[in-house]
Short mmCIF file of C-alpha atoms in Angstrom, two decimals:
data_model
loop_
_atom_site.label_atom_id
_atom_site.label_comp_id
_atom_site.label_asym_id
_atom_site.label_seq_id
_atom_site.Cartn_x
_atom_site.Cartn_y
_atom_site.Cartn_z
CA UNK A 1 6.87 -5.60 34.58
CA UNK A 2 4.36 -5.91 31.92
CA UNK A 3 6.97 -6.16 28.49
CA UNK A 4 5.96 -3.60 26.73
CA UNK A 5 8.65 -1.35 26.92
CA UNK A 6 6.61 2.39 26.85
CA UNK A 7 4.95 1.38 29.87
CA UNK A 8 7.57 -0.58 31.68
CA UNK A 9 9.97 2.83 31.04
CA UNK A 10 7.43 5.12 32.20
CA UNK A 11 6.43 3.25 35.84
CA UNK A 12 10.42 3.33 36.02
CA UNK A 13 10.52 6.82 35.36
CA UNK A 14 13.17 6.75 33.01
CA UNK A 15 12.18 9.41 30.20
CA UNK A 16 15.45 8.63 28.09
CA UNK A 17 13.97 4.75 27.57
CA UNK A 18 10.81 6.12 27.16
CA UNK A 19 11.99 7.93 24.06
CA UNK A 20 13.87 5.31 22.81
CA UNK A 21 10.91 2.70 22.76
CA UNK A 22 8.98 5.26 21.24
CA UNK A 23 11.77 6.05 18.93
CA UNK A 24 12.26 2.49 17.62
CA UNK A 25 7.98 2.12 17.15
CA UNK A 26 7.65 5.14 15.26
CA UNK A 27 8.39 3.94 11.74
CA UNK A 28 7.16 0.46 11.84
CA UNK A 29 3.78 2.28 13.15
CA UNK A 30 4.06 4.50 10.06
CA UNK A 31 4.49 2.06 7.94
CA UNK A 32 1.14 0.23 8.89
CA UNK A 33 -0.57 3.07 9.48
CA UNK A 34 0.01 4.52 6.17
CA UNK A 35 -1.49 1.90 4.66
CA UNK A 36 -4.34 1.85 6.48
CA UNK A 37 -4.76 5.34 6.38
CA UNK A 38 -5.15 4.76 2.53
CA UNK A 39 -7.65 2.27 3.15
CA UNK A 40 -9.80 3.97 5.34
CA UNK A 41 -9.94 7.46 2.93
CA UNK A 42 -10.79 5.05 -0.47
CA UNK A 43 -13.50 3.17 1.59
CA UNK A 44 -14.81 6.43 3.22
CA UNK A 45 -14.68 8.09 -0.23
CA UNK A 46 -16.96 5.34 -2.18
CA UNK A 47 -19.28 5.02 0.48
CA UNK A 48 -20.04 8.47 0.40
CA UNK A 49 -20.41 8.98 -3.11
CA UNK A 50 -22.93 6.30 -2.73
CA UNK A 51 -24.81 8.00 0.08
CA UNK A 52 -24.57 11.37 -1.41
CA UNK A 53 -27.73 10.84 -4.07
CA UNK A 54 -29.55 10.07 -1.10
CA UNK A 55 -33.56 11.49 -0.19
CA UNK A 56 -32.61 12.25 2.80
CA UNK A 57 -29.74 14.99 1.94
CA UNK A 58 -31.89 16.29 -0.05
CA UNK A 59 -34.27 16.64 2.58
CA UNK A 60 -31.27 18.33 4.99
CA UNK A 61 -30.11 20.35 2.21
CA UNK A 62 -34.23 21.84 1.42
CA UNK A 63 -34.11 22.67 5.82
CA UNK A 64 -31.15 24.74 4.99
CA UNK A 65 -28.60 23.22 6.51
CA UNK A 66 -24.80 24.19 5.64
CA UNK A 67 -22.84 21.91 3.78
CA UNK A 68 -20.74 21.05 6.30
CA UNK A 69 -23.43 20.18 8.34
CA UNK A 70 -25.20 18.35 5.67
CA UNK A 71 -22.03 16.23 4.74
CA UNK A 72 -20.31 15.86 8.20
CA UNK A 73 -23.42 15.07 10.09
CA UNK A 74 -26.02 13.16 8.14
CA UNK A 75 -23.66 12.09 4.77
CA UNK A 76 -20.95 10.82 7.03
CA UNK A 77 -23.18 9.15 9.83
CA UNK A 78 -24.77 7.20 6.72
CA UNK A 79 -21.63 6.51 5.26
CA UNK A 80 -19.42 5.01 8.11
CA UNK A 81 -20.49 1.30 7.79
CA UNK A 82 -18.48 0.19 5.16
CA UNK A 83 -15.52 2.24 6.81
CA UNK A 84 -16.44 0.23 10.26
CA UNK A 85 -15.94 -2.98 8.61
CA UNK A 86 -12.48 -2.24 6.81
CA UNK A 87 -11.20 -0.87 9.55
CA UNK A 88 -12.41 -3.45 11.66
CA UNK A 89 -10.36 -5.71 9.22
CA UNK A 90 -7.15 -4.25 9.30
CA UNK A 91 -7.25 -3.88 12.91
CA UNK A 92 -7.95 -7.79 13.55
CA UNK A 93 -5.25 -8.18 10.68
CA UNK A 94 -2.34 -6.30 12.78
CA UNK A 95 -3.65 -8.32 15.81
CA UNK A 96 -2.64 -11.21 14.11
CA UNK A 97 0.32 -9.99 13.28
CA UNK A 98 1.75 -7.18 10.55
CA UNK A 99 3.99 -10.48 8.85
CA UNK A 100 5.97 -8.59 6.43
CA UNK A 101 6.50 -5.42 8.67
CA UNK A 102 7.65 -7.15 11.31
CA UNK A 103 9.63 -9.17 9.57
CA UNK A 104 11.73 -6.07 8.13
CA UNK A 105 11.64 -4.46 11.27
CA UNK A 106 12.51 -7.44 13.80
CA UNK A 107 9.87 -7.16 15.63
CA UNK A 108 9.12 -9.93 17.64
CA UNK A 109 5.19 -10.13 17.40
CA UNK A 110 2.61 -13.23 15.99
CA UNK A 111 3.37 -12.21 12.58
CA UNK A 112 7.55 -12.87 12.64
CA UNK A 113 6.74 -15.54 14.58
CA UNK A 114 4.34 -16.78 11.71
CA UNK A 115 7.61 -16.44 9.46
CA UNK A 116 10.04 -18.44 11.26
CA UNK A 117 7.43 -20.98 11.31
CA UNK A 118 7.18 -20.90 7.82
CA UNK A 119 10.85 -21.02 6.98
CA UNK A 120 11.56 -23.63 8.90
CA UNK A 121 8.20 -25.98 8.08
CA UNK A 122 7.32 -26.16 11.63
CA UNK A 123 3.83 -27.45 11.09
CA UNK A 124 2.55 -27.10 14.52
CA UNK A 125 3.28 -23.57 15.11
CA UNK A 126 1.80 -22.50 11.85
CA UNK A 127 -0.96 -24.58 12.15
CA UNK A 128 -1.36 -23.06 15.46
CA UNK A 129 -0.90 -19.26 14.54
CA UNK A 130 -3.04 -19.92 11.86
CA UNK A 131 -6.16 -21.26 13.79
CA UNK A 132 -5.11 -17.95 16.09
CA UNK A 133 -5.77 -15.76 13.83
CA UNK A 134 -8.77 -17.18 12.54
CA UNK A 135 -10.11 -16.74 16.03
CA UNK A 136 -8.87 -12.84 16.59
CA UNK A 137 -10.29 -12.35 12.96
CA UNK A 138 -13.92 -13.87 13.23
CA UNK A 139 -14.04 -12.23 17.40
CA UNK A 140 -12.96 -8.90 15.55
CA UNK A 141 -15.95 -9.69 12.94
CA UNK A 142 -18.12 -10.33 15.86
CA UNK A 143 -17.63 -7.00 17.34
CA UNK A 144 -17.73 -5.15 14.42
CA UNK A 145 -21.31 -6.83 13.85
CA UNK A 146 -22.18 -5.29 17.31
CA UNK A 147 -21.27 -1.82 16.80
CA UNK A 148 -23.16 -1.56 13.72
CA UNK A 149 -26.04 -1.26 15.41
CA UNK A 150 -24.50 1.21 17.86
CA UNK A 151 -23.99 3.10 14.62
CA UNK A 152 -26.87 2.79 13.26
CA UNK A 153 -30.06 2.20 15.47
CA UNK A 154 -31.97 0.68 12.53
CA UNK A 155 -29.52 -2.34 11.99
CA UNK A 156 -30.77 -5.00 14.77
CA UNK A 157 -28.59 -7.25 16.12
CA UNK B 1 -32.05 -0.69 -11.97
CA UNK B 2 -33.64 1.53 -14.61
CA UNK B 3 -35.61 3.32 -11.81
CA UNK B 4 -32.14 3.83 -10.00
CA UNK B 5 -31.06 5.61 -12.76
CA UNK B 6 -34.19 7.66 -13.62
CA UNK B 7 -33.71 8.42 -9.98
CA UNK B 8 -29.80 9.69 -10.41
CA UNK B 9 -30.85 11.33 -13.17
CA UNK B 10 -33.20 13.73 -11.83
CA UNK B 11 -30.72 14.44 -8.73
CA UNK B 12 -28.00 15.08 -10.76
CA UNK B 13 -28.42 18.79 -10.79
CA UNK B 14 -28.87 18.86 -6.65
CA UNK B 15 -25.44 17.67 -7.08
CA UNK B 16 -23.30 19.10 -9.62
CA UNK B 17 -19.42 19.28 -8.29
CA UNK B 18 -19.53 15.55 -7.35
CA UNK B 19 -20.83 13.42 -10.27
CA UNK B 20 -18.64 15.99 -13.28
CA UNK B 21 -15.39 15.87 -11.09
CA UNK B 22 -15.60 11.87 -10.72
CA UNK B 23 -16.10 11.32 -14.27
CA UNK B 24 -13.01 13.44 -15.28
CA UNK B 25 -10.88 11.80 -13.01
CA UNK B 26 -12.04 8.32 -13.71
CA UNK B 27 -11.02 9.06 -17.61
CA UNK B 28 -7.40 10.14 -16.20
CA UNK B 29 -7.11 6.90 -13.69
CA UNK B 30 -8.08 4.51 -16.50
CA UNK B 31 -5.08 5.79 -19.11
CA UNK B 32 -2.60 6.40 -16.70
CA UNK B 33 -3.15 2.94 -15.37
CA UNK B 34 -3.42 1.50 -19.11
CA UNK B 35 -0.13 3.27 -19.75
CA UNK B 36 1.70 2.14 -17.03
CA UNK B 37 0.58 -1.62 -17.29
CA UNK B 38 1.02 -1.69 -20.77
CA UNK B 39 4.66 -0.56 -20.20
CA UNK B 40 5.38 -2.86 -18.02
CA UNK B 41 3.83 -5.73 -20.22
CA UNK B 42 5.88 -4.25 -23.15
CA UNK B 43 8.92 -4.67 -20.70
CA UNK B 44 7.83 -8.30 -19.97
CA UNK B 45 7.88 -8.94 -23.55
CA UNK B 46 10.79 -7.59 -25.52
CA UNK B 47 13.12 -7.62 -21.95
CA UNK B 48 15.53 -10.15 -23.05
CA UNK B 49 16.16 -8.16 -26.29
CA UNK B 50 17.04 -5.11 -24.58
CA UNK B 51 18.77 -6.23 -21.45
CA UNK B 52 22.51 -5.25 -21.46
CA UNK B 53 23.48 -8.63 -18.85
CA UNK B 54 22.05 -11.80 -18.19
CA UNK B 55 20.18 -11.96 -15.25
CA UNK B 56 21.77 -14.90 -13.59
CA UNK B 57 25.69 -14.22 -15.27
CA UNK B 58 27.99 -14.47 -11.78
CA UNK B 59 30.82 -11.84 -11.44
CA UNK B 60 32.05 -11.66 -8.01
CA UNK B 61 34.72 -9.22 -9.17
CA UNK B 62 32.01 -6.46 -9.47
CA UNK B 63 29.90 -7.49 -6.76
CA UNK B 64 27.54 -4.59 -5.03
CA UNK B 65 29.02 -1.84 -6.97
CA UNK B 66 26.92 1.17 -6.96
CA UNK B 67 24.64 2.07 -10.30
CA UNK B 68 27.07 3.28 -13.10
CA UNK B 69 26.32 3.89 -16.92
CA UNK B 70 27.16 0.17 -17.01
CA UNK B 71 25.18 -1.19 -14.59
CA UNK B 72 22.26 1.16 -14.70
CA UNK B 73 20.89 -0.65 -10.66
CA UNK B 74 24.19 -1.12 -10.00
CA UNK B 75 25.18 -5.33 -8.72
CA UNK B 76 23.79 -7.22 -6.46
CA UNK B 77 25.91 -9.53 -3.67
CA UNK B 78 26.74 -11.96 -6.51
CA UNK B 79 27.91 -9.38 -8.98
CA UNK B 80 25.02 -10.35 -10.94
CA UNK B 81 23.05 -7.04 -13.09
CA UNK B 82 20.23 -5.34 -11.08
CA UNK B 83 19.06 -3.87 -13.81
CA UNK B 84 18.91 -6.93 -16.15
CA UNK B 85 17.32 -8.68 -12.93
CA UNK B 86 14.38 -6.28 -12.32
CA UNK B 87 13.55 -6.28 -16.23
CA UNK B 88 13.53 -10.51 -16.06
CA UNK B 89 12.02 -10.00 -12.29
CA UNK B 90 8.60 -8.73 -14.58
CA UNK B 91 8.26 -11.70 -16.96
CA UNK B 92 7.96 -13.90 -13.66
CA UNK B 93 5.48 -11.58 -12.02
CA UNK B 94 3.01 -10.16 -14.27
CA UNK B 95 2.54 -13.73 -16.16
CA UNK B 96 2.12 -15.31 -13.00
CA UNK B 97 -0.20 -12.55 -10.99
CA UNK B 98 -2.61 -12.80 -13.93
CA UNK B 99 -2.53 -16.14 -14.54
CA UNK B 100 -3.48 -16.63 -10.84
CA UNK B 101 -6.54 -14.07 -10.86
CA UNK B 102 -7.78 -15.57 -14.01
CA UNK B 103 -7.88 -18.91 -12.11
CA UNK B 104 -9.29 -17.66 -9.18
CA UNK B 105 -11.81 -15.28 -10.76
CA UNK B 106 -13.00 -18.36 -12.49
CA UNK B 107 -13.03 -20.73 -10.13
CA UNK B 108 -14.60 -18.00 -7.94
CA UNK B 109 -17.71 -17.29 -10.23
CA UNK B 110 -18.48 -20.77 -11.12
CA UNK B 111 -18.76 -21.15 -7.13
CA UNK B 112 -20.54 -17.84 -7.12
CA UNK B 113 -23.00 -18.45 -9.70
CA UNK B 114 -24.15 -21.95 -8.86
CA UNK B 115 -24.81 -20.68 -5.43
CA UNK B 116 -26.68 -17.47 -5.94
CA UNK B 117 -28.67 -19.47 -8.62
CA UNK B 118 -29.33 -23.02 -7.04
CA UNK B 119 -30.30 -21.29 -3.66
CA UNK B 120 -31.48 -23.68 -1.01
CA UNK B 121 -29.27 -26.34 0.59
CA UNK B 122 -26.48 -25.86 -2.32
CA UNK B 123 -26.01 -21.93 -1.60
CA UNK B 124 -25.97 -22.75 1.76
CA UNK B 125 -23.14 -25.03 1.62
CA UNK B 126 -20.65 -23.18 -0.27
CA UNK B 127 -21.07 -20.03 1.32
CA UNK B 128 -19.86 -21.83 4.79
CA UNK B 129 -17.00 -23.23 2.68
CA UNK B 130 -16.61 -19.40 1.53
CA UNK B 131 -16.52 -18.34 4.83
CA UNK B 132 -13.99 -20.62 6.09
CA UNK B 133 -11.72 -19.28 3.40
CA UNK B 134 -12.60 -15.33 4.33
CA UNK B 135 -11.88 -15.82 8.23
CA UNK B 136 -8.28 -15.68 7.37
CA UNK B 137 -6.02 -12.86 6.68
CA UNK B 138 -4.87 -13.67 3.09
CA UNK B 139 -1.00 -13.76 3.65
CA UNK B 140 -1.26 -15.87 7.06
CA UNK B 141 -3.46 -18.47 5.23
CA UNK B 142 -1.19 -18.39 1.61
CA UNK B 143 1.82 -18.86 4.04
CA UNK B 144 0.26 -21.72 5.88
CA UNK B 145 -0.51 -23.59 2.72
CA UNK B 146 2.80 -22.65 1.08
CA UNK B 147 4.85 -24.11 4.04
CA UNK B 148 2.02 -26.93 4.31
CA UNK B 149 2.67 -28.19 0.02
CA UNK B 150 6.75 -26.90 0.54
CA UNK B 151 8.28 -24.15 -0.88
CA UNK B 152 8.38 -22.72 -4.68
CA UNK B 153 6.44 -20.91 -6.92
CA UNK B 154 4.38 -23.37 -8.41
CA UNK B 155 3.15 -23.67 -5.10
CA UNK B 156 2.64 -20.12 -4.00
CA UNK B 157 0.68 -19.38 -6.90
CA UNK B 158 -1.51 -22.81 -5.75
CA UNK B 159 -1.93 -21.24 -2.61
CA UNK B 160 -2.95 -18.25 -3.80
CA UNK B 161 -5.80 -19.18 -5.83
CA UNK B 162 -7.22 -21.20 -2.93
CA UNK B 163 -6.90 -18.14 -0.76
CA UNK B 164 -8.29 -15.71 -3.62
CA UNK B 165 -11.44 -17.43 -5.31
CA UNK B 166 -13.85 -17.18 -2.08
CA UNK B 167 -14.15 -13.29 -2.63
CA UNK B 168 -14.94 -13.51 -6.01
CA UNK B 169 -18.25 -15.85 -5.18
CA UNK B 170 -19.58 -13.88 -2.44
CA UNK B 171 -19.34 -11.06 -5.51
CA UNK B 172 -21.36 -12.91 -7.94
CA UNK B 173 -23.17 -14.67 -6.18
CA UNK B 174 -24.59 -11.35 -4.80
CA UNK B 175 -24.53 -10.21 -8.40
CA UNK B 176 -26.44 -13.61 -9.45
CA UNK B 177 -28.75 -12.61 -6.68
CA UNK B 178 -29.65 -9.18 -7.97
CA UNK B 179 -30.33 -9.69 -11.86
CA UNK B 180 -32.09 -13.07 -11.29
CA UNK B 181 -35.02 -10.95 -10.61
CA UNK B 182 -34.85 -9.30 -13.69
CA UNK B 183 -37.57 -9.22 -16.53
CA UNK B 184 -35.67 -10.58 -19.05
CA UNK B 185 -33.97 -13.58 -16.67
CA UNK B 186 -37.97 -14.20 -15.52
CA UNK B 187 -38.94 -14.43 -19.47
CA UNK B 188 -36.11 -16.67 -20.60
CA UNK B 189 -37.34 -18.98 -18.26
CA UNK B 190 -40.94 -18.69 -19.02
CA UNK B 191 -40.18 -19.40 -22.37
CA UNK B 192 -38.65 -22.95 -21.45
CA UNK B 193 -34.61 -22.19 -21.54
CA UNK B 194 -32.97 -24.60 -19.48
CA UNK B 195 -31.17 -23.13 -15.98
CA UNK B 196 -27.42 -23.67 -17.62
CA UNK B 197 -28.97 -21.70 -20.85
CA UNK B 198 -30.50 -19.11 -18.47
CA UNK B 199 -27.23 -18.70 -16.46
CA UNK B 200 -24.64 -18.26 -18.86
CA UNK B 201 -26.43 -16.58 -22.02
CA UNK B 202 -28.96 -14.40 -19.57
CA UNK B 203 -27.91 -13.58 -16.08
CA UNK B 204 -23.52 -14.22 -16.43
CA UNK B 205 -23.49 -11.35 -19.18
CA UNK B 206 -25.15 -8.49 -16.83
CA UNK B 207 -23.25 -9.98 -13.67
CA UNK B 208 -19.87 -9.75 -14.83
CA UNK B 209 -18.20 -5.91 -14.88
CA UNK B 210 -17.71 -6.21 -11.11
CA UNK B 211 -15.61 -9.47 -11.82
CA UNK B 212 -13.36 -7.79 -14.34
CA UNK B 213 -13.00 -4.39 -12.05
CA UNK B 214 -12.14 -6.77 -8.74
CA UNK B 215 -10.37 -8.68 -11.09
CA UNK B 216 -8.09 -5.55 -12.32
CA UNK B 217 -7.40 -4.55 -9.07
CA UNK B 218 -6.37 -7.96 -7.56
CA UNK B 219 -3.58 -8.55 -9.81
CA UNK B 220 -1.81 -5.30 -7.64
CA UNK B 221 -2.55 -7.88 -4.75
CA UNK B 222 -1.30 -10.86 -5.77
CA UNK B 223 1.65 -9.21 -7.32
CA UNK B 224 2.71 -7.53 -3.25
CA UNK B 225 1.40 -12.05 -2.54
CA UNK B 226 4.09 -13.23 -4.47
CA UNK B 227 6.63 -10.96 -4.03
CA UNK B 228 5.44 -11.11 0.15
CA UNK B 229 5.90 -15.15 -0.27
CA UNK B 230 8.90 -14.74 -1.98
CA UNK B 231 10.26 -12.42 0.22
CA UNK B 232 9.12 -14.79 3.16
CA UNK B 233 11.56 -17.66 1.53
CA UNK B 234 8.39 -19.39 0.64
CA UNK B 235 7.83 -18.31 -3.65
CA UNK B 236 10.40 -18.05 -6.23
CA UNK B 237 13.81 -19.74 -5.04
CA UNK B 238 16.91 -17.57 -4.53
CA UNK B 239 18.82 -17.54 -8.34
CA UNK B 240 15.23 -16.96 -9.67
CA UNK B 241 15.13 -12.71 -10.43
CA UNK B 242 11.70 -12.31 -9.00
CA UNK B 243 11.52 -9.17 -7.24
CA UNK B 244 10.03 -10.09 -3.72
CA UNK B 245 13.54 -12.31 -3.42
CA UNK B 246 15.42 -9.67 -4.82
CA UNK B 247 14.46 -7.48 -1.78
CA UNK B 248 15.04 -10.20 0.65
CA UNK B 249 18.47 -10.69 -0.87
CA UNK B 250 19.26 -6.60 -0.30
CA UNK B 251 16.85 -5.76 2.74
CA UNK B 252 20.12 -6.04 5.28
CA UNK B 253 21.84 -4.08 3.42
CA UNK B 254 21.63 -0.17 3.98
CA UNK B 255 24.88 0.61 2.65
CA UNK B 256 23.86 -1.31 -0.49
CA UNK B 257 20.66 0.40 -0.98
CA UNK B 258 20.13 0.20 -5.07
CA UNK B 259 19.92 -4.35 -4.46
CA UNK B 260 16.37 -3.63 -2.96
CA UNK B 261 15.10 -0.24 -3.82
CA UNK B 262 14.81 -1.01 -8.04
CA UNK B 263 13.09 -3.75 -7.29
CA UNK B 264 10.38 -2.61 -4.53
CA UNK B 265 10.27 0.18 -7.08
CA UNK B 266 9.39 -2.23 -9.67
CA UNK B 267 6.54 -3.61 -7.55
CA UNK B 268 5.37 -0.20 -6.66
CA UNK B 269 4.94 0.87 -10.32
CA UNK B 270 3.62 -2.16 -11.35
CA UNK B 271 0.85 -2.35 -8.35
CA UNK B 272 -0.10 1.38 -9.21
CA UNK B 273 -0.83 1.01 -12.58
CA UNK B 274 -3.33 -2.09 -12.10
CA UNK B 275 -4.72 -0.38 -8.94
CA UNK B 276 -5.57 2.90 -11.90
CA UNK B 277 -6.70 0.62 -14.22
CA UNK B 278 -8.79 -1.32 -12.14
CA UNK B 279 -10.08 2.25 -10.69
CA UNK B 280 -10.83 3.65 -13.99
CA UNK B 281 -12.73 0.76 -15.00
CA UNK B 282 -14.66 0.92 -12.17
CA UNK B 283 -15.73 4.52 -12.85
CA UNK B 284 -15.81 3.55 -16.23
CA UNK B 285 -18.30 0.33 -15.95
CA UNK B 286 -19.91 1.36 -12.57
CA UNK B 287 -23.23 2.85 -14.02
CA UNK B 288 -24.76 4.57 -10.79
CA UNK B 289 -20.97 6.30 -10.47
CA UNK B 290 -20.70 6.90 -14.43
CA UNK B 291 -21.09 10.25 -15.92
CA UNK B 292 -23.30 11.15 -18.28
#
């Protein structure tokens, strides 16, 4: 019905393809995510140690709020820009297609697609994946622009 | 800048676990990376003095046999030494990795600096060009050129300068941006110094650690680009013993697993070590993160 093979197996009913789909998307998914996962903890990590010297947690800390509270709330809060926009990166990146992992994994998305294309110097599909993914990347950008200021009220669109 | 750091150093004691624990582990980053690159570079160097086969020898007798004494990663499909290859595999990559960042940086910050320094029309123009170049993923965009010029090395590398340089002049052309203000940029020029003068003696100096740290860490990127290209069919060609090929050759074959686990361990080392360097010098150059 729609291809993708979780939902198709679950309006079916069938639980034993359900488990099987899932089965064969687990480790591709861990491979990206891992990665990504990586990512997001560095980015997180030097954007708060930049935030951390910052008046105003030293103004939370002189209330008397916990630590937890200090960090979690106002540290974090401040520090989630920079982890919007790498995020917001890799996700337009597996959009346009995870090349190498689905490559290894045959998994037949944009990004193998991309490959064949490659291999076998057919200009117009790579010419045409490529202007793709240019698209998915800069509408990714776009949105990621947008939620900034749903992040943070000060940053005007 | 100096009132950032008066700043930092008056909240230091608000915030003692932070600041002490970075430093420490910045120290430990920076040698472990320095050992591990310099290893490999060692490696690089003396490889064909200490490898027990040729890389490329066929013997189809001994083909895929598992690692032995003898063949310390085991044979790949064409009986050729695994172990021999991955040592040769590193005088490909690491030459070529840096060679490529050292182009791109370069080409990169001459972009950069011109166009934080002209401002106007000029800044204008090559940041749209820069642009262009950033709405791509890298590896879709050093694929389409690869395939676009053919396949091979020479070409990969090619590609991957003109997909690397544009994020080294948004870096210093912010960097430009920021110490152009400064006192000492503002009296050169009073004092008649012409803008190339200026630029390279005055503001290029004080705009350049980020370079080398971006730098540092890039070559662990462009090593995973070639070896990704390579891997692809698009870099080295198949007798070559780069490492990215060498998984390709053995990524089929489970029962075979030593063809492409020495080599993807190669790359994993290799990418480590430049990622610690690149980390330590970072903590190491990075004044508002440096401790003391």
């Amino acid at each position: 019905m729609t291809g993708f093979l979780i939902v198709d197996s679950l309006v079916a009913g069938r639980v034993d393809a359900f488990v099987s789909a899932l089965g064969h998307i687990v480790l591709p998914a861990l491979v990206l995510g891992w990665f990504i996962m990586g990512l997001t903890a560095r980015t997180t990590r030097s954007s708060l140690l930049e935030v951390l010297s910052a008046d105003y947690l030293r103004t939370a800390r002189a209330k008397g709020l916990g630590e937890g509270r200090v960090i979690g709330l106002h540290a974090l809060r401040n520090a989630l820009i920079p982890v919007l926009t790498v995020t917001g990166l890799a996700f337009a990146s597996l959009l346009s297609g995870a090349v190498l992992t689905e490559t290894v994994f045959a998994w037949p998305g944009i990004g193998r697609y991309a490959v064949t294309a490659a291999t076998r110097l057919d200009y117009p599909a790579i010419l045409g994946v490529t202007l793709l993914t240019a698209v998915i990347y800069l509408s990714v950008n776009f949105i990621v622009d947008v939620l900034y200021s749903v992040l943070d009220p000060r940053i005007r669109v | 800048m100096a009132g950032e750091a008066r700043f930092l150093a008056t909240s230091r004691p608000l915030a003692p676990a932070g600041p002490e624990r970075r430093g420490r582990r910045g120290g430990t980053a920076l040698w472990t990376g320095a050992v591990i690159v310099g290893a490999w570079a060692l490696v690089a160097v003396i490889g064909p003095l200490v490898v027990p086969h040729s890389p490329l020898d066929l013997d189809v007798m001994h083909r895929l046999e598992p690692p032995t004494a003898h063949h310390l990663f085991g044979t790949d499909e064409a009986g050729r030494d695994n172990f021999s290859r991955v040592i040769y595999g590193a005088r490909i990559t690491i030459p070529v990795a840096f060679g490529v960042i050292v182009v791109a940086s370069a080409v990169g910050v001459g972009v950069g600096a011109v166009s934080g320094y002209a401002g106007g029309r000029m800044d204008e123009v090559l940041m749209r060009v820069v642009d262009v170049v950033l709405a791509f993923p890298s590896i879709v965009l050093a694929m389409a050129i690869t395939a676009a010029l053919g396949p091979g090395l020479p070409h990969a590398m090619l590609a991957i300068v003109l997909v690397g340089w544009a994020e080294y002049s948004r870096l210093m052309r912010g960097q430009i941006l920021v110490s152009k203000a400064n006192d000492y940029v503002v009296a050169a020029r009073a004092l008649g110094a012409p803008a190339w003068r200026v630029l390279l003696r005055h503001v290029l100096p004080n705009a350049f650690p980020p370079v080398v740290v971006k730098g540092t860490l890039d070559i662990g990127g462009a090593i995973i680009l070639i070896a990704a290209l390579s891997f692809i069919g698009l870099g080295a060609v198949p007798p070559a013993p780069e490492w990215g090929a060498m998984i390709a050759a053995g990524q089929s074959k489970f029962e075979y697993w030593w063809v492409a686990t020495f080599p993807g361990l190669a790359i994993l080392s290799v990418v480590l070590g430049f990622n610690f360097l690149g980390d330590g010098l970072q903590d190491l150059l990075n004044p508002r993160l440096r401790d003391d």
